[in-house]
Coordinates of C-alpha atoms in Angstrom, one line a residue:
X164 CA -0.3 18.1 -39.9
X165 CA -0.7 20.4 -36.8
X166 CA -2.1 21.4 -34.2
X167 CA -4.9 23.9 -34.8
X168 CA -7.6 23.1 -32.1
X169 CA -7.5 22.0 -28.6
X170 CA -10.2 21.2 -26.3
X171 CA -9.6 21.8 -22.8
X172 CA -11.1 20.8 -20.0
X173 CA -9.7 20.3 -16.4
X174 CA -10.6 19.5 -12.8
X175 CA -7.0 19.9 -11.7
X176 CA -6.1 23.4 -12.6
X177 CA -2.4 23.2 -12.0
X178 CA -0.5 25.1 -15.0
X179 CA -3.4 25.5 -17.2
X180 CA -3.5 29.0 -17.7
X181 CA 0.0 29.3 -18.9
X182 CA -0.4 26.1 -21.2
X183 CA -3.0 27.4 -22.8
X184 CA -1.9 31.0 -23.4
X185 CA 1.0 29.5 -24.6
X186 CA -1.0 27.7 -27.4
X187 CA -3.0 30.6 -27.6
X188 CA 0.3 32.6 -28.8
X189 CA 1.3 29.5 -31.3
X190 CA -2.5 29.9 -32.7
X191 CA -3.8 27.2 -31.7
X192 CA -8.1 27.7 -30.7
X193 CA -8.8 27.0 -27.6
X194 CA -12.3 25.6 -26.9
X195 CA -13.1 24.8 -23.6
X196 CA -16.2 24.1 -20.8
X197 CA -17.7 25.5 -17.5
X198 CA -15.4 26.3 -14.9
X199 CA -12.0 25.7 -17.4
X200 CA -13.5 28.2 -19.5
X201 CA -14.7 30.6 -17.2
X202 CA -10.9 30.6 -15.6
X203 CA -9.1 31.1 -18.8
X204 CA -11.3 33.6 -20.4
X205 CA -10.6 35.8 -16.5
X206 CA -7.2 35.2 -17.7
X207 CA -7.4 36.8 -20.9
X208 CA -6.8 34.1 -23.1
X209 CA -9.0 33.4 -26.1
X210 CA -11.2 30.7 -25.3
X211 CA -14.7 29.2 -27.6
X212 CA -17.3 28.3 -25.3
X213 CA -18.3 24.9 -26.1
X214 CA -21.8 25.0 -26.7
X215 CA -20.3 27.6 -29.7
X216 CA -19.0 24.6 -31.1
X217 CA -21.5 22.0 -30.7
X218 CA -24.8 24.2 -31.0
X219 CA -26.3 23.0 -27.8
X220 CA -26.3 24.0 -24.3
X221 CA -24.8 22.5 -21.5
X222 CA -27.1 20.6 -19.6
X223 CA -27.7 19.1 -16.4
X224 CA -25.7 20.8 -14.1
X225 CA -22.8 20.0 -16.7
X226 CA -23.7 16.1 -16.9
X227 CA -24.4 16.8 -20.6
X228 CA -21.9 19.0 -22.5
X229 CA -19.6 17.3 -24.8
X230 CA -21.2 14.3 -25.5
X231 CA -21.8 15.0 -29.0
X232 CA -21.0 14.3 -32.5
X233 CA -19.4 17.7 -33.1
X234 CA -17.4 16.8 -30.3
X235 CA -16.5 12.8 -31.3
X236 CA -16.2 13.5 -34.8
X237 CA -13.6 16.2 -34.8
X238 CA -11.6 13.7 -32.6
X239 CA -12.3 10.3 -34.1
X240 CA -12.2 11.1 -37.5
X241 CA -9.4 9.5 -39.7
X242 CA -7.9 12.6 -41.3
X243 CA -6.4 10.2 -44.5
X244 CA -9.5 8.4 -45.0
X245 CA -11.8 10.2 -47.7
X246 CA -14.9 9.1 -46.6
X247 CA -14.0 10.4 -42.9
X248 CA -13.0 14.1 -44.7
X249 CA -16.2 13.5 -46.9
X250 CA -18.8 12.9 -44.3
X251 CA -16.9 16.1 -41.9
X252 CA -17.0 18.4 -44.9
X253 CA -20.4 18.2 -45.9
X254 CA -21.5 18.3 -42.0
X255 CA -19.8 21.2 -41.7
X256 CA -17.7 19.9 -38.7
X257 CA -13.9 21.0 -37.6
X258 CA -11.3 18.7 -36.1
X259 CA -10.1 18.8 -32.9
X260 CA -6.3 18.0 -33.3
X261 CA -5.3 17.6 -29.1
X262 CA -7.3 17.5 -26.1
X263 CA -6.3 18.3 -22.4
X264 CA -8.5 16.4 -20.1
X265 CA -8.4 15.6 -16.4
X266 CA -11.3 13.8 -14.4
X267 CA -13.5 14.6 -11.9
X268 CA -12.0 14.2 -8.3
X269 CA -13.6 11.0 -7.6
X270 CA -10.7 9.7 -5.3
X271 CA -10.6 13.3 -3.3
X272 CA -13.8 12.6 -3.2
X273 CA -14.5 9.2 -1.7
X274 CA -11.4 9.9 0.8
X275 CA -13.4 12.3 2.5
X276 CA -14.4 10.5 6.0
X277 CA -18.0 12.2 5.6
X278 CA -18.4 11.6 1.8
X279 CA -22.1 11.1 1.2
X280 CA -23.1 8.2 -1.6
X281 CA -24.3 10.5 -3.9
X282 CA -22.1 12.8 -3.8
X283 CA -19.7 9.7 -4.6
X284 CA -21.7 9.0 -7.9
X285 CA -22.1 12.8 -8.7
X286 CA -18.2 12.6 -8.9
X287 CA -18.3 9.8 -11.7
X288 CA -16.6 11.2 -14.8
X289 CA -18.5 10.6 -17.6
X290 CA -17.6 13.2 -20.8
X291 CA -13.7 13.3 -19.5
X292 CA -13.2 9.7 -20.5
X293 CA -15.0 9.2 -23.2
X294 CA -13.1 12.2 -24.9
X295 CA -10.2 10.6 -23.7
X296 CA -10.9 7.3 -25.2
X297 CA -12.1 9.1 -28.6
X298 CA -8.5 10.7 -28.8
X299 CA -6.5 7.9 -27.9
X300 CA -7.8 5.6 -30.0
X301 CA -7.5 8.0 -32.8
X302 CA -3.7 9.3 -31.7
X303 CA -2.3 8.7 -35.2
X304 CA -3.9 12.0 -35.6
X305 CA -4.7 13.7 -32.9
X306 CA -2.4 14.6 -29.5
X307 CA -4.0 13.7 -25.9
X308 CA -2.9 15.0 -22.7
X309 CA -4.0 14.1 -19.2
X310 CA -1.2 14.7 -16.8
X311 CA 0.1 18.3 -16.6
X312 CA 3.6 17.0 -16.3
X313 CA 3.4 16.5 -20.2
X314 CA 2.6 20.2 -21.0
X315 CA 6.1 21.2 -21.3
X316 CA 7.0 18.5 -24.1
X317 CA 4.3 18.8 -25.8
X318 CA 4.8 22.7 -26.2
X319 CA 8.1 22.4 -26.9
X320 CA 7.1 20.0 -30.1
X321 CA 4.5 22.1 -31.4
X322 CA 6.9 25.2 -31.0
X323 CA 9.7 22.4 -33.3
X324 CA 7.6 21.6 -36.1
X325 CA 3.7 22.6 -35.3
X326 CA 2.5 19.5 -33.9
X327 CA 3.8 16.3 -31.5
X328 CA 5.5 13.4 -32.9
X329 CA 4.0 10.2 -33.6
X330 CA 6.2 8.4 -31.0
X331 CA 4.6 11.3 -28.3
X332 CA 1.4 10.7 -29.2
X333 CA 1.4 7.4 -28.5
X334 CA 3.3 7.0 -25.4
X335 CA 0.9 9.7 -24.7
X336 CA -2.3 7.7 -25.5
X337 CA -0.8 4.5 -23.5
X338 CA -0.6 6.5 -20.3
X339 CA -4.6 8.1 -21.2
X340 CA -5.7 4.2 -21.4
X341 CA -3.6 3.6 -18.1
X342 CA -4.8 7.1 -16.6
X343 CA -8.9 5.8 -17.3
X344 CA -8.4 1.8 -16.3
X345 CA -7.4 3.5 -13.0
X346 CA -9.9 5.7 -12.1
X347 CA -12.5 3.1 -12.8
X348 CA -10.6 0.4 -11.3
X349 CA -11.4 2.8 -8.4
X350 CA -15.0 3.1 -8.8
X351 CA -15.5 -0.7 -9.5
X352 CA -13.5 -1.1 -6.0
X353 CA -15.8 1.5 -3.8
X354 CA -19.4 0.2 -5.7
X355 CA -18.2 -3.4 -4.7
X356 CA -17.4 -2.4 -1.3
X357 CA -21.0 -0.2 -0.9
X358 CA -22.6 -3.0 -2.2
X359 CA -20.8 -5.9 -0.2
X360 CA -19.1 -7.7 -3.0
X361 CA -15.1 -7.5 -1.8
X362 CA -14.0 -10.5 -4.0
X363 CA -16.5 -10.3 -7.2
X364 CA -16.4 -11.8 -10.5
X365 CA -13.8 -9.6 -11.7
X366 CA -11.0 -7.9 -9.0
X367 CA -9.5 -4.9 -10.7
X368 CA -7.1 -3.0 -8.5
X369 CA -5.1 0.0 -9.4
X370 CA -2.1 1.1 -8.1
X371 CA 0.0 4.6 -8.3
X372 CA 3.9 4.4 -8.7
X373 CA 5.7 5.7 -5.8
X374 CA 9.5 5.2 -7.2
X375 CA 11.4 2.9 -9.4
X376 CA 14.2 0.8 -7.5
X377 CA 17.1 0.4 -8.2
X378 CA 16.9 -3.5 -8.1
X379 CA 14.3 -6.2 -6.9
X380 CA 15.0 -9.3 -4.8
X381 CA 18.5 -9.9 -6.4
X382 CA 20.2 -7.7 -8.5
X383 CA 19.2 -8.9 -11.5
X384 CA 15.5 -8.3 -11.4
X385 CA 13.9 -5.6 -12.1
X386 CA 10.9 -3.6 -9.6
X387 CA 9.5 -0.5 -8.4
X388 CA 7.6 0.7 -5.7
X389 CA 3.9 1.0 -5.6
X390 CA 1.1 2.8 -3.4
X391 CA -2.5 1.8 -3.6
X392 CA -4.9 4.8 -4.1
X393 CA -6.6 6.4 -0.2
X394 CA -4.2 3.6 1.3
X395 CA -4.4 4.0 5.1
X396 CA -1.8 6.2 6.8
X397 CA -0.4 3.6 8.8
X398 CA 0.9 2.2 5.6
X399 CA 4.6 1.9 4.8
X400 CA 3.3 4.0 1.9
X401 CA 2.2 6.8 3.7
X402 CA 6.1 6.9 5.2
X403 CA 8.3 10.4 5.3
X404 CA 12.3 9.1 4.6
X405 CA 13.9 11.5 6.6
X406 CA 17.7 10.3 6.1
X407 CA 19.6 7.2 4.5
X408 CA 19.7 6.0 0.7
X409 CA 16.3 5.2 -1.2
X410 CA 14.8 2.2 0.0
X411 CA 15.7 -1.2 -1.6
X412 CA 12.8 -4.1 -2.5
X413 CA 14.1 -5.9 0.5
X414 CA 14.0 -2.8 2.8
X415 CA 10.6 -2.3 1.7
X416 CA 9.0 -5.9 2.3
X417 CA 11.1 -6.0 5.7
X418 CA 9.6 -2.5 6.9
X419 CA 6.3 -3.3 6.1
X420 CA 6.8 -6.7 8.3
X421 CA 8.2 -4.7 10.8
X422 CA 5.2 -2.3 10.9
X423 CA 2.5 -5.0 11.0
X424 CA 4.1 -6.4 14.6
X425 CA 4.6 -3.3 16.2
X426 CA 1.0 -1.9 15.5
X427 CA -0.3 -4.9 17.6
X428 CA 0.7 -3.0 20.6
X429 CA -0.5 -0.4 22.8
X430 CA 2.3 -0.2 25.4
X431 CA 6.2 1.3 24.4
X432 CA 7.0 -1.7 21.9
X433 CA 10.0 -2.3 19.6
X434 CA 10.8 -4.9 16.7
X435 CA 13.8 -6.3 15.2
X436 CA 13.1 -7.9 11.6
X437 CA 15.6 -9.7 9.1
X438 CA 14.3 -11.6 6.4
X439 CA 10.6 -11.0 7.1
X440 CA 10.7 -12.8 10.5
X441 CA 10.9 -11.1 14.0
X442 CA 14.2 -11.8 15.7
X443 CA 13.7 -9.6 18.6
X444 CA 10.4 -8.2 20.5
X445 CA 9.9 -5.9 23.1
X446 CA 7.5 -4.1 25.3
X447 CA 8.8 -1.7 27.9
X448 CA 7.8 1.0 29.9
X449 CA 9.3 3.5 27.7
X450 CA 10.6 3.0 23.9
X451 CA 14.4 2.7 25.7
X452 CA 13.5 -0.3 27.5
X453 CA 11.9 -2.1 24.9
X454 CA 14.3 -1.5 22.5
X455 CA 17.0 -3.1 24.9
X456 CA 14.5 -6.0 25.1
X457 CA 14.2 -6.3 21.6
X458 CA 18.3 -6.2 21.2
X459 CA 18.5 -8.6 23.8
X460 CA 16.3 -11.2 22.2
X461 CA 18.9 -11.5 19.8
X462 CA 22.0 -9.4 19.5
X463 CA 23.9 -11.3 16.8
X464 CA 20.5 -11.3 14.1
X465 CA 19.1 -7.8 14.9
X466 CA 22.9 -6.7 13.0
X467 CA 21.7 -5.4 9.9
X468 CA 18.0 -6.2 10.4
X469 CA 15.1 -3.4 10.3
X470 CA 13.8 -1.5 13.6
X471 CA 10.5 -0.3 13.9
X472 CA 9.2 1.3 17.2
X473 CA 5.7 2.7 17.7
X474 CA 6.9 5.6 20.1
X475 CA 9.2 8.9 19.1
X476 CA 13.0 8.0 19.3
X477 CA 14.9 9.6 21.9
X478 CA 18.1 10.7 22.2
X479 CA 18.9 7.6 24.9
X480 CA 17.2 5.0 22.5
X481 CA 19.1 6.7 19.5
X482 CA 22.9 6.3 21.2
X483 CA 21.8 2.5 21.6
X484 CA 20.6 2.3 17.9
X485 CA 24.0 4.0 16.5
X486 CA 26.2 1.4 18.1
X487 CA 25.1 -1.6 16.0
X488 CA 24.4 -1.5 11.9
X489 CA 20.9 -0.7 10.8
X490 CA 19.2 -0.6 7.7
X491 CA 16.1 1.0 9.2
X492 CA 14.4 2.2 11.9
X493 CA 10.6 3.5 11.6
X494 CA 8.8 5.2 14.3
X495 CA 6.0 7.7 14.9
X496 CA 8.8 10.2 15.1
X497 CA 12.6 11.5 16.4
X498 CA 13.3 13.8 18.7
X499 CA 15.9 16.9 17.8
X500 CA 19.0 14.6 19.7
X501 CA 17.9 11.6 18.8
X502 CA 18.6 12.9 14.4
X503 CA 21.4 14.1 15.1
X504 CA 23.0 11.0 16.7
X505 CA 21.3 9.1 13.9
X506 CA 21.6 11.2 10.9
X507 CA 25.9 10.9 11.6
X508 CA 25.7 7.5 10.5
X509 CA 25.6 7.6 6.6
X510 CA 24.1 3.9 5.9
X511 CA 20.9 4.1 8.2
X512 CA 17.4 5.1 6.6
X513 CA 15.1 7.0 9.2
X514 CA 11.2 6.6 8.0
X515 CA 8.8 8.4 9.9
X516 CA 5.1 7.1 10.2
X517 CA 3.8 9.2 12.7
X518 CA -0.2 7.4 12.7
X519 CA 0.3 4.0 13.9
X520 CA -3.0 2.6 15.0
X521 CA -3.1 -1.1 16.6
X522 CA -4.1 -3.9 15.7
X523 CA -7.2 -3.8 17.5
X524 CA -8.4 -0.5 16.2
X525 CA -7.3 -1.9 12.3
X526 CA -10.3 -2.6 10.1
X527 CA -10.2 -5.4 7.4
X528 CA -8.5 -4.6 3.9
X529 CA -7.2 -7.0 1.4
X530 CA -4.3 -8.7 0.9
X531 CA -2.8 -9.3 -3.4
X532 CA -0.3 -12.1 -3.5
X533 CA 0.8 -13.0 -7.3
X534 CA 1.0 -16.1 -8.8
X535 CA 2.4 -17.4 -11.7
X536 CA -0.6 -16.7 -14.4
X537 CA -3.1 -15.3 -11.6
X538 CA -3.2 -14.0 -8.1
X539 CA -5.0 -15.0 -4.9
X540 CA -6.8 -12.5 -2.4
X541 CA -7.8 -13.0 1.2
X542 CA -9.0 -10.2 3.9
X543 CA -5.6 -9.2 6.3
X544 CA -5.2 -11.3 9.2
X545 CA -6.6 -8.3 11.8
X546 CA -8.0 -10.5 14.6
X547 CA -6.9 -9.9 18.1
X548 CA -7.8 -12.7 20.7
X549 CA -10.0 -11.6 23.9
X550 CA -8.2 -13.1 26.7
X551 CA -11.9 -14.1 28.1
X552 CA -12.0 -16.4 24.8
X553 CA -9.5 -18.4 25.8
X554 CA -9.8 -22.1 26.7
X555 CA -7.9 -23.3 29.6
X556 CA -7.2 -26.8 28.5
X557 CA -5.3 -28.5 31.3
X558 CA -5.5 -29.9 35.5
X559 CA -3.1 -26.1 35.7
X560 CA -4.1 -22.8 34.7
X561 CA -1.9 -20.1 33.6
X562 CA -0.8 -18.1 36.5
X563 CA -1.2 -13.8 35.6
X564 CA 2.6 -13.3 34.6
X565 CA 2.3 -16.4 32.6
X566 CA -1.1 -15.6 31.1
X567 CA 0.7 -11.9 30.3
X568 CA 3.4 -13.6 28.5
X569 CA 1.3 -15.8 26.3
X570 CA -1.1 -13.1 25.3
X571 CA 2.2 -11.1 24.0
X572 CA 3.9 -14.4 22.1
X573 CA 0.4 -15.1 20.8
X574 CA 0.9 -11.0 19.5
X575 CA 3.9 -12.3 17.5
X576 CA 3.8 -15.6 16.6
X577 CA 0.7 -14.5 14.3
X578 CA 4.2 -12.8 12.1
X579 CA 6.1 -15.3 12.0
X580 CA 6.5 -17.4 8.7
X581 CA 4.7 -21.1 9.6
X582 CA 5.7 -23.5 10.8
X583 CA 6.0 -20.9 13.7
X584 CA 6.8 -21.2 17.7
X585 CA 7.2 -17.9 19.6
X586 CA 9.2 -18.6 23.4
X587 CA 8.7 -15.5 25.5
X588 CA 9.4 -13.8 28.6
X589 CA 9.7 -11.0 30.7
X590 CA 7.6 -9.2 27.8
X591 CA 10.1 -10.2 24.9
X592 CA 10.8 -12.9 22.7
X593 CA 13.6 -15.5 23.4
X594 CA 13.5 -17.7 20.9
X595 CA 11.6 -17.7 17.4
X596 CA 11.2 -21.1 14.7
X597 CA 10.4 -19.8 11.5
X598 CA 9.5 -21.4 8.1
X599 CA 10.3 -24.7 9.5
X600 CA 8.4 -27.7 7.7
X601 CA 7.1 -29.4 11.0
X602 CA 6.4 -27.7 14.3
X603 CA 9.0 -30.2 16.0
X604 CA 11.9 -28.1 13.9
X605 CA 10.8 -24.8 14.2
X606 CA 10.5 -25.5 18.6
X607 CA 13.9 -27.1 18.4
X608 CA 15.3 -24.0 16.6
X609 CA 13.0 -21.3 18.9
X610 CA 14.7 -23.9 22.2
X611 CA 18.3 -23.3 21.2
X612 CA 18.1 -19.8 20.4
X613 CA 17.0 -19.2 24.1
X614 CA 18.8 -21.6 25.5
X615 CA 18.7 -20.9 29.6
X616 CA 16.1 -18.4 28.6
X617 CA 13.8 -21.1 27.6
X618 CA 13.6 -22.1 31.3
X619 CA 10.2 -20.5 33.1
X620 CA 9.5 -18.8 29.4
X621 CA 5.5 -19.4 27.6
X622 CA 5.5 -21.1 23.9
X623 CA 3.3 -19.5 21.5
X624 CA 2.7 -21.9 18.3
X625 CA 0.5 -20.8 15.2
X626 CA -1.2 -23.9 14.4
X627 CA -2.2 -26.7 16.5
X628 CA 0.4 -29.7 17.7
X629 CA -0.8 -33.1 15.7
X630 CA 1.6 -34.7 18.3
X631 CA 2.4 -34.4 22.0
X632 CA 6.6 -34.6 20.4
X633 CA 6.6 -30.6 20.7
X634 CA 5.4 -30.5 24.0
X635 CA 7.8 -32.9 25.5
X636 CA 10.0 -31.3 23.6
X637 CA 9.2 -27.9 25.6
X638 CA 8.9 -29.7 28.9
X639 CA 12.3 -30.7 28.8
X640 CA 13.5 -27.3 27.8
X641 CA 12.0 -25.5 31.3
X642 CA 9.0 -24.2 29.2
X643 CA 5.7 -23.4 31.5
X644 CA 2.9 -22.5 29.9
X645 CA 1.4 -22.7 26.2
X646 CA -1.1 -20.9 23.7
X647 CA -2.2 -22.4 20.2
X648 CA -4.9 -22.7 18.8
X649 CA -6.7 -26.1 19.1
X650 CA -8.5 -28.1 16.5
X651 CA -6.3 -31.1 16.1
X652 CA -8.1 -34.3 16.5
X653 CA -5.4 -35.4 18.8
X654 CA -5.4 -32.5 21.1
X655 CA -6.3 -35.1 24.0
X656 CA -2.6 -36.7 23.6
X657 CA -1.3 -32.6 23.5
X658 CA -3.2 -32.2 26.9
X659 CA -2.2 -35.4 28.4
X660 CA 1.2 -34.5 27.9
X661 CA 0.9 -31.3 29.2
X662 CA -0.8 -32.3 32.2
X663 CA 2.3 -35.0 32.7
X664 CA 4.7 -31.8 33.0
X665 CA 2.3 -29.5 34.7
X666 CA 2.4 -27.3 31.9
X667 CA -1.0 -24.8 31.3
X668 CA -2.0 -24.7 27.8
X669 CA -4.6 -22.6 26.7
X670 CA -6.3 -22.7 23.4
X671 CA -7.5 -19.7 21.4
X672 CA -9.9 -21.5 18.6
X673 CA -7.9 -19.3 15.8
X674 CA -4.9 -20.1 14.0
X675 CA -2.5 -17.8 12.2
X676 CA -0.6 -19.2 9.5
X677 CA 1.5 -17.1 7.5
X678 CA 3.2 -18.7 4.2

């Protein structure tokens, strides 16, 4: 066997010239179509027209052109099955021994803010994949290539011994069949979306690698790094690593937790995550002051944590950062001083993200979590309370420092792994309860971590108190003021206490788990 034929036919151009002068020289035929054509025939290499081949012309503005048995017989045809050489012989029809295929720019396309519907569908791909799916199936035989990346291996088999190895072809053909469930995992995703169908009958999502890693959780499990096709630029994704070692799984899942707190806010705002969970918040006037908040919060857990801030770093905020041990900090950007004091330290990753909208301005997406056997979708948890929403609950009202306070814990607390109590004040956190399996736990551990700090500070809790236990529990700490959300057939005894202590509480009507 080899290769005598190709077919070509690109939308991505990149290198296709050279390929194909390079089979060309090795006397391979090129036959080709429209605009692939037109290019390598202004380049001066030999190129058959494919309506020479077929005996038709191309129709509809290109719609129809190789869609045809001239076409699917030269690449489905079983070259060791008689009948197959038979039926081709007395046709009069030539194989077609590798094809070079890419599609139709239908991501570019729909990732175009002004991108009209039909000029959405007019970017379908119909001929591409089917000659895709007509040589992979049939890659005993025949060679299929649909990334340009490939061009230089399979040249330099053809060059070896005439045509690609069996083992080529069909690591080739796997990544056609990966290539094709992609890009209509893509259109299934935007006709669901035009048509208001998010979570159909069948969820097919498709996602582009970004980097293997060099481990996942724990050392001995395996992972890599995915994006998600026109994912928003305020994704972790969308990130520029300007210094520090390639991100780990950990770094990743504790950037991206990072990112979702700090986009919350409008004012200067930094935040400290380990494990997933805040451990220090801050709003300042400038990115300086609410990164010594957010150290402040708590100076032993932020050692070794991730830092993301949603303003540039400067050189002040960057001499504060280099004095304890980071994995991370992500912010919109760093200012000349601020690298160089950074980039000294050899351990530190800088990411820049330099769109960071809030969470206000954040439209809906959806969120994948895996489960053993299937997975479970939901929209992302985007909603932003209106502070004329709220319900004042109690004899006392929330003064306007308190009310200030609660609106920024209720910020955070939506973050924070449930059972979850936010205490906050002077616009940072001072005590978090994470993960806890009762509220009562996760406000005793929030408590002590503030300690005196708890005194005068607002609780934020995600989920409604069943019991009054939590708020004498917050009473007794110096706690003034309260958001949750409400809901709990016992509110009244949550009230009365609260009314006992003169302690405003305020309900939203939303609550914010996060498991």
């Amino acid at each position: 066997m080899s290769i005598k034929r190709a077919l070509v036919s690109v939308s991505d151009k990149q290198g296709i010239v050279d390929f194909c002068r390079e089979l060309s020289a090795l006397g391979v035929e090129i036959i080709s179509t429209g605009g692939t054509s037109t290019l390598l025939a202004k380049e001066g290499v030999p190129v058959i027209g494919i309506s020479d081949v077929t005996g038709f012309p191309e129709i509809m503005d290109g719609r129809v052109k190789t869609l045809h048995p001239a076409v699917h017989s030269g690449l489905l045809a079983v070259r060791d099955n008689e009948e197959h050489t038979r039926q081709m012989t007395e046709l009069g029809l030539d194989y077609i021994d590798l094809v070079v295929v890419n599609l139709y720019p239908f991501a570019e396309t729909i990732a175009k803010p002004d991108v009209s519907y039909e000029e959405a569908i007019e970017n379908i791909d119909i001929g591409g994949p089917t000659m895709l799916r007509s040589a992979s199936k049939n890659h005993a035989f025949v060679s299929v290539v649909v990334d340009a990346a490939d061009y230089a291996t399979v040249l330099e088999e053809v060059r070896a011994g005439g045509d690609t190895t069996l083992a080529t072809r069909k690591r080739l053909a796997a990544k056609v069949f990966r290539h094709t469930a992609a890009y209509d995992a893509l259109i299934a995703d935007y006709l669901a979306n035009v048509t208001g169908e998010p979570l159909p009958e069948r969820y097919t999502v498709t996602y582009e690698k970004i980097q293997d890693l060099r481990y996942g959780e724990n050392p001995h499990q395996k992972a890599a790094f995915y994006r998600k096709p026109l994912a928003a630029q305020d994704t972790l994704t969308a990130a520029e690593q300007l210094h520090g070692k390639e991100l780990s799984y950990n770094n990743i899942n504790d950037a991206n937790a990072a990112l979702q707190i700090v986009k919350e806010f409008e004012e200067p705002a930094v935040v400290a995550v380990k494990h997933m969970n805040p451990c220090g918040v801050g709003v300042g006037a400038s990115v300086y002051e609410a990164y010594q908040k957010a150290y402040n919060a708590d100076p032993t857990s932020i050692f070794g944590g991730i830092v993301a801030a949603n303003r540039i770093i400067d050189e002040d905020t960057a001499n504060m950062l280099k004095d304890i041990f980071l994995e991370i900090v992500l912010a919109p950007g760093f200012t000349e001083e601020a690298l160089e004091i950074l980039t000294k330290k050899k351990n530190i990753r800088l990411l820049k993200l330099g769109n960071l909208s809030t969470a206000a301005s954040r439209k809906t997406s959806f969120v994948v979590t895996s489960i053993e056997g299937g997975m479970v979708v939901q929209e992302s948890d985007v909603h932003s309370v209106n502070p004329e929403e709220l319900q004042v609950v109690t004899d006392r009202k929330p003064t306007e420092e308190e009310l200030k306070q609660l609106l920024f814990s209720w910020k955070v607390v939506k973050h924070v792994k449930s059972n979850a109590i936010v205490l906050a004040a002077d616009n940072m956190t001072v005590g978090v309860g994470a993960g806890q399996m009762n509220r009562v736990g996760a406000a005793k551990i929030a408590i002590e971590q503030a300690g005196e700090k708890s005194k005068g500070s607002v609780l934020a809790s995600d989920a409604f108190f069943p019991m009054g236990d939590t708020l004498e529990m917050a009473a007794k700490a110096g706690i003034t003021a309260v958001i949750q959300p409400g809901g709990s057939i016992k509110d009244e005894e949550s009230i009365k206490v609260a009314n006992e202590y003169g302690i405003a509480m305020v309900f939203t009507g939303v609550r914010h788990f996060k498991h």
